[in-house]
CSV table of C-alpha atoms in Angstrom, one decimal:
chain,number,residue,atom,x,y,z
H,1,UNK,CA,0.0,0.0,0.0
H,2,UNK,CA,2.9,2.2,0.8
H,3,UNK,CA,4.0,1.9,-2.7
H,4,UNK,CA,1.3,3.1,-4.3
H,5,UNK,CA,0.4,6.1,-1.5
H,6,UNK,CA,4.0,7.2,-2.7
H,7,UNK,CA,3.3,7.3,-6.5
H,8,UNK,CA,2.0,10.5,-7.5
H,9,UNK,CA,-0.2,9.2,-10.6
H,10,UNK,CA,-1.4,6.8,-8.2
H,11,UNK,CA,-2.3,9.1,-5.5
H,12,UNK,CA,-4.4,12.1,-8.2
H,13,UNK,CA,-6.1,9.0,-9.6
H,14,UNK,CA,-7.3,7.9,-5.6
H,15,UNK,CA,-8.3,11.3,-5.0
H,16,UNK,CA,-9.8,11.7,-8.4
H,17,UNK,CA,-12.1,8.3,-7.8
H,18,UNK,CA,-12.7,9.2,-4.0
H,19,UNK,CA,-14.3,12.9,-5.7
H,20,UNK,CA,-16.2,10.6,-8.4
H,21,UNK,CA,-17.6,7.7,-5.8
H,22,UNK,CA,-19.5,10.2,-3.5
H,23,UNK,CA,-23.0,8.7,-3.3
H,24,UNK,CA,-25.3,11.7,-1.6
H,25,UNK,CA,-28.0,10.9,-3.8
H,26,UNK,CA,-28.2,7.1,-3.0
H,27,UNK,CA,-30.3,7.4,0.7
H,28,UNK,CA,-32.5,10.2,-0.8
H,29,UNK,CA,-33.5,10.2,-4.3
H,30,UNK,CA,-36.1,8.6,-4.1
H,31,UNK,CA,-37.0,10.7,-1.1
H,32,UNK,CA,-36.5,14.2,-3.6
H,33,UNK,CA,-38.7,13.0,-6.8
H,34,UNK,CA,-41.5,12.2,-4.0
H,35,UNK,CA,-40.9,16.1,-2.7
H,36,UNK,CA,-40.9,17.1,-6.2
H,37,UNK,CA,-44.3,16.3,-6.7
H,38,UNK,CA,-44.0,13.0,-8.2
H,39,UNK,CA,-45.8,9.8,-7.9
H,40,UNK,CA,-44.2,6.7,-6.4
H,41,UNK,CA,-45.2,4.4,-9.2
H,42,UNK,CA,-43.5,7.4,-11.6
H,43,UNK,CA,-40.5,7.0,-9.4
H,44,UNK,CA,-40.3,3.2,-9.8
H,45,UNK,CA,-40.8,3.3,-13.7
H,46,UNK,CA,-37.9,6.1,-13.8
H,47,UNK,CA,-35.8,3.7,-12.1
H,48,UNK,CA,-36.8,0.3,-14.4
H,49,UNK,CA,-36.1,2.3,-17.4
H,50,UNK,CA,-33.0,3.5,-15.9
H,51,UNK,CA,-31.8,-0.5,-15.3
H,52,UNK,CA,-33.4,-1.6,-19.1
H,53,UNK,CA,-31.2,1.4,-20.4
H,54,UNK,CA,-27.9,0.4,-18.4
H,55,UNK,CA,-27.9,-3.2,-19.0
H,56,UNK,CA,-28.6,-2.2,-22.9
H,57,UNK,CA,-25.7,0.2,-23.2
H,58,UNK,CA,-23.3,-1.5,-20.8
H,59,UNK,CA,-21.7,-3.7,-24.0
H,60,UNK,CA,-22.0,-1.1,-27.3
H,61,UNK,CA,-20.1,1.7,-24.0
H,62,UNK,CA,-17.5,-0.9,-23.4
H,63,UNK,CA,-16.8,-1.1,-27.0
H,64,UNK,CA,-16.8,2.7,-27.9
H,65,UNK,CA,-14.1,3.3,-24.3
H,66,UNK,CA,-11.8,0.5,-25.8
H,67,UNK,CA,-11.7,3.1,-28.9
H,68,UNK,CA,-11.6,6.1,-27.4
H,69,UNK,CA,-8.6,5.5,-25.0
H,70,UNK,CA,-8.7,5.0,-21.2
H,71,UNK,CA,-8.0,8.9,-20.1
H,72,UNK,CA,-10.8,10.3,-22.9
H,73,UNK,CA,-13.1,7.6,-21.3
H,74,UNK,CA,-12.5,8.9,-17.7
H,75,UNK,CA,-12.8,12.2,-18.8
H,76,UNK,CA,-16.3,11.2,-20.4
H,77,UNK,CA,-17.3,9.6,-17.2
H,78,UNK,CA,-16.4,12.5,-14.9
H,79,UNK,CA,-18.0,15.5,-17.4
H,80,UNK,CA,-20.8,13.0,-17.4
H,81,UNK,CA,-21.4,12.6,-14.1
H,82,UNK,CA,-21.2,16.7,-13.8
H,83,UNK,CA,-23.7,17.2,-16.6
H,84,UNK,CA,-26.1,14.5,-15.0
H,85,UNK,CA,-26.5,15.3,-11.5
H,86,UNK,CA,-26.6,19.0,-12.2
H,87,UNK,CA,-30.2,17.6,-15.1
H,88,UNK,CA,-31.2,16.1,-11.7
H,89,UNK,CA,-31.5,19.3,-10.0
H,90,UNK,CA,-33.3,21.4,-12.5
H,91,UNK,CA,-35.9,18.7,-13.3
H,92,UNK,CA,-39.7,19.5,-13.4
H,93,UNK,CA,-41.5,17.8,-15.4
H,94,UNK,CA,-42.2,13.6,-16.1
H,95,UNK,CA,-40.6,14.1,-19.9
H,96,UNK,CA,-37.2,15.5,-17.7
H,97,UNK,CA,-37.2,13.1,-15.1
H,98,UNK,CA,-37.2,9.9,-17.6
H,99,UNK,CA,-34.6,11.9,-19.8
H,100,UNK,CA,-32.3,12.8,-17.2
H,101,UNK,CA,-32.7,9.1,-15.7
H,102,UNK,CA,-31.8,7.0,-19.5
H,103,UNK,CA,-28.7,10.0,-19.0
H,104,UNK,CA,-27.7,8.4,-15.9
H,105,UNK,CA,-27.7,4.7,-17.7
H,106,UNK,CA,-25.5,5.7,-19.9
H,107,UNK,CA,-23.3,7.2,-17.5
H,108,UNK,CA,-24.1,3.9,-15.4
H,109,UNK,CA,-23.1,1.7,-17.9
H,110,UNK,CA,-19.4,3.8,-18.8
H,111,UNK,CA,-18.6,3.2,-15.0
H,112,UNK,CA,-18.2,-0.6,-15.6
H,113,UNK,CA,-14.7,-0.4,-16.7
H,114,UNK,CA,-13.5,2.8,-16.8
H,115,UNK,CA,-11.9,3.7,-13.3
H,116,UNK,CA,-10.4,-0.5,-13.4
H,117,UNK,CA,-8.9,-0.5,-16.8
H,118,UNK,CA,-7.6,3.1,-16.8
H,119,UNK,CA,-5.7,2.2,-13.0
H,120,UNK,CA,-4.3,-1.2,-14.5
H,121,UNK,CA,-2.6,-0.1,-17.2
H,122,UNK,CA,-1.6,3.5,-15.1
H,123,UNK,CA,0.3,0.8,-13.2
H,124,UNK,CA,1.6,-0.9,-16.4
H,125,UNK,CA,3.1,1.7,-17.8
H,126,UNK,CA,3.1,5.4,-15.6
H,127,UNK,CA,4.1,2.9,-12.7
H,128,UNK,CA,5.7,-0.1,-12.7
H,129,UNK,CA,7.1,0.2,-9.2
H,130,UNK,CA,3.1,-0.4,-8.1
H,131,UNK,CA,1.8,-3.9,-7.9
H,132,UNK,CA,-2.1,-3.8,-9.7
H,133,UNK,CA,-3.0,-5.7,-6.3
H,134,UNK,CA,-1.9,-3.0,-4.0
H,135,UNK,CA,-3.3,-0.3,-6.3
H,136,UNK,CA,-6.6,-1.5,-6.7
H,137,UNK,CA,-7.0,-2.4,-2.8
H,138,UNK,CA,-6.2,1.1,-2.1
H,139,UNK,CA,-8.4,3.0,-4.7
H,140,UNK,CA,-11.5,0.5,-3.9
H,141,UNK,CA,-10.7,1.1,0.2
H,142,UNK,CA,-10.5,5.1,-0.8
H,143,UNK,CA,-13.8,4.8,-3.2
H,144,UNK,CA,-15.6,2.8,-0.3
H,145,UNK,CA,-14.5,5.7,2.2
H,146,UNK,CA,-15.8,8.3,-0.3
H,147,UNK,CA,-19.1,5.9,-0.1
H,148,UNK,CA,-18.8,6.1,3.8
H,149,UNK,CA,-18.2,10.3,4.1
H,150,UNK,CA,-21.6,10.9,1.7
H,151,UNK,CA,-23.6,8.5,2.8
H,152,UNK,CA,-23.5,10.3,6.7
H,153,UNK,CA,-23.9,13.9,5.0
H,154,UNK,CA,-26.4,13.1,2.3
H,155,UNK,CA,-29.3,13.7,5.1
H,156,UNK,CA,-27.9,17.2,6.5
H,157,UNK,CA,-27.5,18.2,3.2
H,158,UNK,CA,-30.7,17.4,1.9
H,159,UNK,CA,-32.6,19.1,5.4
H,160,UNK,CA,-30.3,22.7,4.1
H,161,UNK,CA,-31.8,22.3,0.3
H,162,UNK,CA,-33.1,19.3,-1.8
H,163,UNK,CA,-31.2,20.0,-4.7
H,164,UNK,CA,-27.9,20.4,-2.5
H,165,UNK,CA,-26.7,16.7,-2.4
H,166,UNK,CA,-27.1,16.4,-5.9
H,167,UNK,CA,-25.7,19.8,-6.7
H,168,UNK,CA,-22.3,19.0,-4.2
H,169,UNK,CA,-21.8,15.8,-6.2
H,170,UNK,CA,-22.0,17.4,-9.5
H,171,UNK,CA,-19.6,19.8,-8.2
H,172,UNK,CA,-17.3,17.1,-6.8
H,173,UNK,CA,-17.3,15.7,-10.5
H,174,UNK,CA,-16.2,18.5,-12.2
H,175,UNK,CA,-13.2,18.9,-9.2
H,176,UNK,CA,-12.0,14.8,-10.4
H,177,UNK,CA,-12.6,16.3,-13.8
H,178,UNK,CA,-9.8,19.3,-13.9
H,179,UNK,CA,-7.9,16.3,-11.5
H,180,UNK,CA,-7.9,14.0,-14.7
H,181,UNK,CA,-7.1,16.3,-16.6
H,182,UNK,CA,-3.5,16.1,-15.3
H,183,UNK,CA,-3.2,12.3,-15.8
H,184,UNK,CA,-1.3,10.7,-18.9
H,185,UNK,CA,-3.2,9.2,-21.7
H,186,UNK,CA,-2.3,5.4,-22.1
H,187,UNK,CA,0.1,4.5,-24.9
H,188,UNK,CA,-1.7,2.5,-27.6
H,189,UNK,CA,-5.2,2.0,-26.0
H,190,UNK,CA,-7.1,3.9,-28.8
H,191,UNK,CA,-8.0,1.1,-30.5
H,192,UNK,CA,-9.0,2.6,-34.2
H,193,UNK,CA,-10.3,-0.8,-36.1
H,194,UNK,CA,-12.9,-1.7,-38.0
H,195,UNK,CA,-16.2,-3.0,-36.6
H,196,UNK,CA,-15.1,-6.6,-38.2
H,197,UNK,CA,-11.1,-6.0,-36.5
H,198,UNK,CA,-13.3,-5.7,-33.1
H,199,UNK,CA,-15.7,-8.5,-33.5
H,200,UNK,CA,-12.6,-10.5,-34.3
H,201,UNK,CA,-10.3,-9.6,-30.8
H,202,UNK,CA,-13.9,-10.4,-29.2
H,203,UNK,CA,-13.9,-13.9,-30.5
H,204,UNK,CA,-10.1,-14.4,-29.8
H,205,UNK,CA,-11.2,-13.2,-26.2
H,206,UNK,CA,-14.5,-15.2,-26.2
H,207,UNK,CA,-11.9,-18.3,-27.1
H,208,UNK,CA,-9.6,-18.0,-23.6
H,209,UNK,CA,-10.4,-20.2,-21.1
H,210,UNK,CA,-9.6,-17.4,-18.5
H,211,UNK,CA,-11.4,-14.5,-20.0
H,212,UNK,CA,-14.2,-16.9,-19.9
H,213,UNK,CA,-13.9,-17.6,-16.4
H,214,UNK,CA,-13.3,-13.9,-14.9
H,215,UNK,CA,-16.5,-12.7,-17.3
H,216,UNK,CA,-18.4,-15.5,-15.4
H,217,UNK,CA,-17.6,-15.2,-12.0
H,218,UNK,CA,-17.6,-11.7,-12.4
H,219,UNK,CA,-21.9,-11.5,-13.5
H,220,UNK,CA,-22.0,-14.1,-10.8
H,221,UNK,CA,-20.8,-12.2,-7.8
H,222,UNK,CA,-22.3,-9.1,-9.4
H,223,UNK,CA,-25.7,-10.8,-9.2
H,224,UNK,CA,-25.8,-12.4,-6.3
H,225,UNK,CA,-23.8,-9.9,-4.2
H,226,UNK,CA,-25.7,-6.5,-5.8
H,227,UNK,CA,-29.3,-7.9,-5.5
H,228,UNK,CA,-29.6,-8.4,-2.0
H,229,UNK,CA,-29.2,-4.3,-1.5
H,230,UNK,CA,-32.5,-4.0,-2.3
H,231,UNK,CA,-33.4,-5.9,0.8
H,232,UNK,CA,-32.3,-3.4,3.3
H,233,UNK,CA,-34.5,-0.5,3.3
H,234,UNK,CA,-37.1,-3.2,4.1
H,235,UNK,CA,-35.1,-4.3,6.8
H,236,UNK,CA,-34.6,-1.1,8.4
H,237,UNK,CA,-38.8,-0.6,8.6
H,238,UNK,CA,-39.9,-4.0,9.3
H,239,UNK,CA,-37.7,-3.5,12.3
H,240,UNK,CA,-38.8,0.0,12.7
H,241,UNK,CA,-35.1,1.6,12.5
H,242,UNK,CA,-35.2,5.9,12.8
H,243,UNK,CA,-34.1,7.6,9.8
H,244,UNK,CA,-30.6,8.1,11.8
H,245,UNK,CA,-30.2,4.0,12.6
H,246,UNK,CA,-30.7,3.4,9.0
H,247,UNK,CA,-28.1,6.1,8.0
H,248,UNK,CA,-25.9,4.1,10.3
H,249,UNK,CA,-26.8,0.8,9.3
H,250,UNK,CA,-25.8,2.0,6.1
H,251,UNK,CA,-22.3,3.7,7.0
H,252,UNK,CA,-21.4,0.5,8.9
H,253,UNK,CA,-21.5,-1.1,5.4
H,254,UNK,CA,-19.6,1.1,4.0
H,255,UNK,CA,-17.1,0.7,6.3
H,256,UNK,CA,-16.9,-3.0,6.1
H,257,UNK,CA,-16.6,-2.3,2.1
H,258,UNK,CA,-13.4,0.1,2.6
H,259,UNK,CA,-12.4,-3.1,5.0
H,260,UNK,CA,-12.9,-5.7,1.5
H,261,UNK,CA,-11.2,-3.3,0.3
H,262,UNK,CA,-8.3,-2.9,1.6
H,263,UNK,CA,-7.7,-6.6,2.6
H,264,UNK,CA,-8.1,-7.1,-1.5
H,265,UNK,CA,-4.9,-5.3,-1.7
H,266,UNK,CA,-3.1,-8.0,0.5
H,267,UNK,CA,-4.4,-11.1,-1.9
H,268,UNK,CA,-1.4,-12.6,-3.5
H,269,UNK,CA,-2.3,-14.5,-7.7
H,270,UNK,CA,-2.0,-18.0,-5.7
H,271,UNK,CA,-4.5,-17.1,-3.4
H,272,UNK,CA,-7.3,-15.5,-5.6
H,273,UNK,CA,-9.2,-18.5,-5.9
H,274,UNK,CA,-9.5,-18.3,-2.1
H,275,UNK,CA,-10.8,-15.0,-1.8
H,276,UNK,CA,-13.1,-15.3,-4.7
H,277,UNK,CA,-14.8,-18.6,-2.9
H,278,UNK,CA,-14.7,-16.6,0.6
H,279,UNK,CA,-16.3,-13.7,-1.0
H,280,UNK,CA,-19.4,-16.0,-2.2
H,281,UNK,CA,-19.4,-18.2,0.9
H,282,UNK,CA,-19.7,-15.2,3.3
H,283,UNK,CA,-22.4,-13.6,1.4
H,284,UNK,CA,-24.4,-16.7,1.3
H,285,UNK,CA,-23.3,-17.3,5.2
H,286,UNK,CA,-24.8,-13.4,5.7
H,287,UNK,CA,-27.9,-14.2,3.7
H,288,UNK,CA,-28.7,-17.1,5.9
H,289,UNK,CA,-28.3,-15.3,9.2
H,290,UNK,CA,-30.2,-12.6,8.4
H,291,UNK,CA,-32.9,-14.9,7.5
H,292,UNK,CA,-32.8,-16.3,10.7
H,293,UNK,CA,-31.8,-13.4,13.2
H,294,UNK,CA,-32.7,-10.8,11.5
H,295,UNK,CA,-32.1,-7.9,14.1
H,296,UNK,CA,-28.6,-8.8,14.2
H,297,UNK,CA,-28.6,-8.1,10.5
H,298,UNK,CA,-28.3,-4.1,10.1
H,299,UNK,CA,-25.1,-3.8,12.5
H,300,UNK,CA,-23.4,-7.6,11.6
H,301,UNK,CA,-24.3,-9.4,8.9
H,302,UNK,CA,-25.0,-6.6,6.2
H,303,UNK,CA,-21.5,-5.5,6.9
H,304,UNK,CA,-20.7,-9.1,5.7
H,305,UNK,CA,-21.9,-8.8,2.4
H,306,UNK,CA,-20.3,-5.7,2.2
H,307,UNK,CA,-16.7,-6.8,3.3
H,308,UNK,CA,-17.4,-10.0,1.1
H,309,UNK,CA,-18.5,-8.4,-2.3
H,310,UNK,CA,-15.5,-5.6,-2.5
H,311,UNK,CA,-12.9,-7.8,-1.5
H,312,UNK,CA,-14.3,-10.3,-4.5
H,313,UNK,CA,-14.7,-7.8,-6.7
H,314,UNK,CA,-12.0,-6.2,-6.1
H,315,UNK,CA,-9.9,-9.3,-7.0
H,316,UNK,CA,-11.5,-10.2,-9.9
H,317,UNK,CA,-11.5,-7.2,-11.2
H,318,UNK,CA,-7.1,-7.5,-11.1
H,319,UNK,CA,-7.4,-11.1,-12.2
H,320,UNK,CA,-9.9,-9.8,-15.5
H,321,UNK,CA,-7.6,-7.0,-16.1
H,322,UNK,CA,-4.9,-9.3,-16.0
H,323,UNK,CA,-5.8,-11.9,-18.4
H,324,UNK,CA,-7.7,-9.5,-21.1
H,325,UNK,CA,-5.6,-8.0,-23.6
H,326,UNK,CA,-5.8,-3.9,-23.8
H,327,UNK,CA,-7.9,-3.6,-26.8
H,328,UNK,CA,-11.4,-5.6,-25.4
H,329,UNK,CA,-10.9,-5.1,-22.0
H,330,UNK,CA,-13.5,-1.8,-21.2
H,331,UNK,CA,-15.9,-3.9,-23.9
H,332,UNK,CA,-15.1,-7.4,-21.6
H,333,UNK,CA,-16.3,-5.5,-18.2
H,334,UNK,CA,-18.7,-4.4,-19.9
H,335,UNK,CA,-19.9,-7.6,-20.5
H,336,UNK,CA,-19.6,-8.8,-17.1
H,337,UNK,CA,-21.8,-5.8,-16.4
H,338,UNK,CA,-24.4,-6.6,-18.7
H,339,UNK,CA,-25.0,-9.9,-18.0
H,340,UNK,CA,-24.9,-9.3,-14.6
H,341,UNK,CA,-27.5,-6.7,-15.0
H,342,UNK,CA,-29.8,-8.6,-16.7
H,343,UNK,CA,-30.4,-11.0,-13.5
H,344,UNK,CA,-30.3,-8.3,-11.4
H,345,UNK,CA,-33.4,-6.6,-13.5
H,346,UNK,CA,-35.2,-9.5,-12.5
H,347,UNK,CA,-33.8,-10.5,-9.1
H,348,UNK,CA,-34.2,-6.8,-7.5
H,349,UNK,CA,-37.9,-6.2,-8.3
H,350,UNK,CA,-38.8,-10.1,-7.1
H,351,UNK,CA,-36.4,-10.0,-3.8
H,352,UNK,CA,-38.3,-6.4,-3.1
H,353,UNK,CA,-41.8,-7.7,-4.2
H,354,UNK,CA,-41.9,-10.7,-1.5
H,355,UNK,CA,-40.4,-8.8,1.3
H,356,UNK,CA,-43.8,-6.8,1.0
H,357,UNK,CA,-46.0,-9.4,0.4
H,358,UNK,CA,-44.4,-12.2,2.8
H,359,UNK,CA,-41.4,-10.9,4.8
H,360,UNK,CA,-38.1,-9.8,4.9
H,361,UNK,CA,-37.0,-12.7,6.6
H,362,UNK,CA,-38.2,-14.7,3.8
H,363,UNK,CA,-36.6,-12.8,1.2
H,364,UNK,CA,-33.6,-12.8,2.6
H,365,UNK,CA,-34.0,-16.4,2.8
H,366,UNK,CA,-35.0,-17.4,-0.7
H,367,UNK,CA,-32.0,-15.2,-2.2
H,368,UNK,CA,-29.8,-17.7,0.1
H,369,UNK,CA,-31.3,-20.5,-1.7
H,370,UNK,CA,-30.9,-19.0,-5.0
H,371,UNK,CA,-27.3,-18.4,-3.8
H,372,UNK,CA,-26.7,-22.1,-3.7
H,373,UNK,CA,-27.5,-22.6,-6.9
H,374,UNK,CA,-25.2,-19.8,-7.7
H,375,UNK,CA,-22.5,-21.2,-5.6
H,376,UNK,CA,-22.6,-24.3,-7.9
H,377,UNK,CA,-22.2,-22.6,-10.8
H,378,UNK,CA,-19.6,-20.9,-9.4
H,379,UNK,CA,-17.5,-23.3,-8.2
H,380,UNK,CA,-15.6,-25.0,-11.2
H,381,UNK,CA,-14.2,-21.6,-12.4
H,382,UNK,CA,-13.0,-21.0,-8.9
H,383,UNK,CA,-11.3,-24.2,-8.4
H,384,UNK,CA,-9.6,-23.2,-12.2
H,385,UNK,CA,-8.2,-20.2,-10.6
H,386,UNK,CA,-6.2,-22.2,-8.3
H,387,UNK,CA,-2.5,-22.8,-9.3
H,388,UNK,CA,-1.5,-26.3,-9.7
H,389,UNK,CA,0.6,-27.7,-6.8
């Protein structure tokens, strides 16, 4: 960790993620369209066209940012994120709201790979000295901390103005945007090639056993880990948490993320398959428990799932960076992310549909069940990641 804290490209690229991973809107947008004026079956169709559109542009977005070069791609992503959160604040109408939400897709969707491909090959070629591991621990731990900070302020902002949490990240956007600026671009990853040059490095990728197997464990632990989110806001009301318990519940799992995080950093290649089968086995293990003691959950076992998912994400997102060559590897997470997405459109709505309609406990429980299966299907490509004796 030392290594990379002492590498200046390394350090403006933490800071410059920490500005971009600020999530004030997450505990109150839905909160703001309700002020607004609008309906809470308008807000829920904003949001399913919002998942339909970033699952749609997740693969055609990973293809354009493998063209476009890593630094013009980062750029896009942090002007992006500027232009849409400041839409979000000047919306007024139902035609606004859905445009400003397919805006956010597509920003979604160029998120997938952008920040991990860019740092990779940063430490490729700007910095050699840095091992990827250490790197990536460090920026995921910093992004997870930037998580942490918003998620405590998002409500004291939003009591000052409505529009303020959405207006301080736009403006914490555009501050990672003039950072970026003072990054180097990334010898030889604009990729200018015909559309039948990039169909053809896709099927030489399609065709490695290990790009296979990091694009499936990948949607896997996306799935499985990302889905259950929806499951706490239920939690916090069927046991009747105040909005300030539920604010905590929710910094407690950042913390634990920044935690995965950082413990990601210390996971050597030999051991990768170790921490991508801990990552699954303790999200199912926190599934369970919560399913069975669920007051214990806000304050122990959500924190689980959080430790678990970044620390498995965080390695497989070295290991996929590792074994994807530079000119499909934006369009490869991109990949991951769409296919990920697409259980998740389906997962999310069903998990948050029979929490209402029989219990949270029983959600939780049935997503543990649907873990196993996932835990199958899982296993193989795990024990492939381990390095022969």
């Amino acid at each position: 960790m030392r290594a990379a804290l002492r590498s200046r490209i390394i350090r403006t690229f933490a800071i410059a993620q920490f500005l971009l991973e600020v999530q004030f809107w997450f505990p109150i947008w839905l909160i703001y369209l309700l002020d607004m004026g609008f309906s809470l079956t308008t807000a829920v169709l904003a949001d399913g066209v919002f998942r339909i559109a970033s699952v749609a542009c997740e693969f055609p977005v990973g293809v354009i940012a493998d063209r476009i070069g890593r630094r013009r791609t980062y750029l896009a992503l942090a002007g992006g994120s500027v232009l849409t959160f400041a839409a979000i604040t000047q919306i007024r109408s139902v035609g606004a709201l859905f445009a400003v939400w397919v805006l956010w897709a597509v920003l979604w969707a160029l998120s997938s790979g952008a920040a991990s491909t860019y740092l990779y090959e940063l430490c490729a070629q700007q910095a050699p000295e840095v091992s990827p591991t250490r790197a990536f621990g460090l920026v995921r731990a910093v992004g997870s901390g930037s998580v942490l900070v918003s998620l405590l302020a998002a409500g004291y902002l939003y009591e000052v103005d409505p529009r303020l949490p959405f207006a301080v990240t736009s403006a914490l956007a555009a501050a990672a945007f003039l950072l970026a600026l003072t990054l180097p671009e990334i010898r030889a990853s604009r990729v200018a090639t015909t559309l039948s040059s990039v169909a053809a490095d896709l099927r030489g990728a399609v065709a490695d056993a290990r790009i296979r197997r990091a694009v499936w464990l990948g949607a896997l632990l996306l799935l499985f880990g990302w889905s259950a989110r929806i499951l706490f806001q239920p939690l916090a009301l069927d046991l009747d948490m105040s909005a300030q318990a539920t604010g905590w519940m929710y910094a407690v799992f950042a913390a634990a993320s920044l935690v995965g995080g950082l413990a990601a950093g210390y996971v050597t290649a030999p051991r990768r398959w170790a921490a991508t089968a801990a990552a699954f086995l303790l999200t199912f293990v926190g599934l369970v428990a919560t399913s069975q003691a669920i007051w214990l959950g806000p304050f122990v076992f959500l924190p689980l799932l959080g430790f678990a998912y970044t620390l498995g994400t965080t390695v497989l997102e070295v290991f996929t960076n590792e074994v994807t060559p530079p000119p499909v590897r934006a369009t490869i997470f991109g990949l991951i992310a769409c296919l990920g997405g697409i259980g998740i459109a389906v997962a999310r709505p069903g998990l948050g549909i029979l929490s209402g309609d029989r219990s949270v406990p029983f959600a939780f429980g049935l997503w543990a069940a649907a873990g196993v299966i996932l835990l199958a299907l899982a296993a193989p490509a795990i024990r492939r990641m381990r390095p022969p004796s």
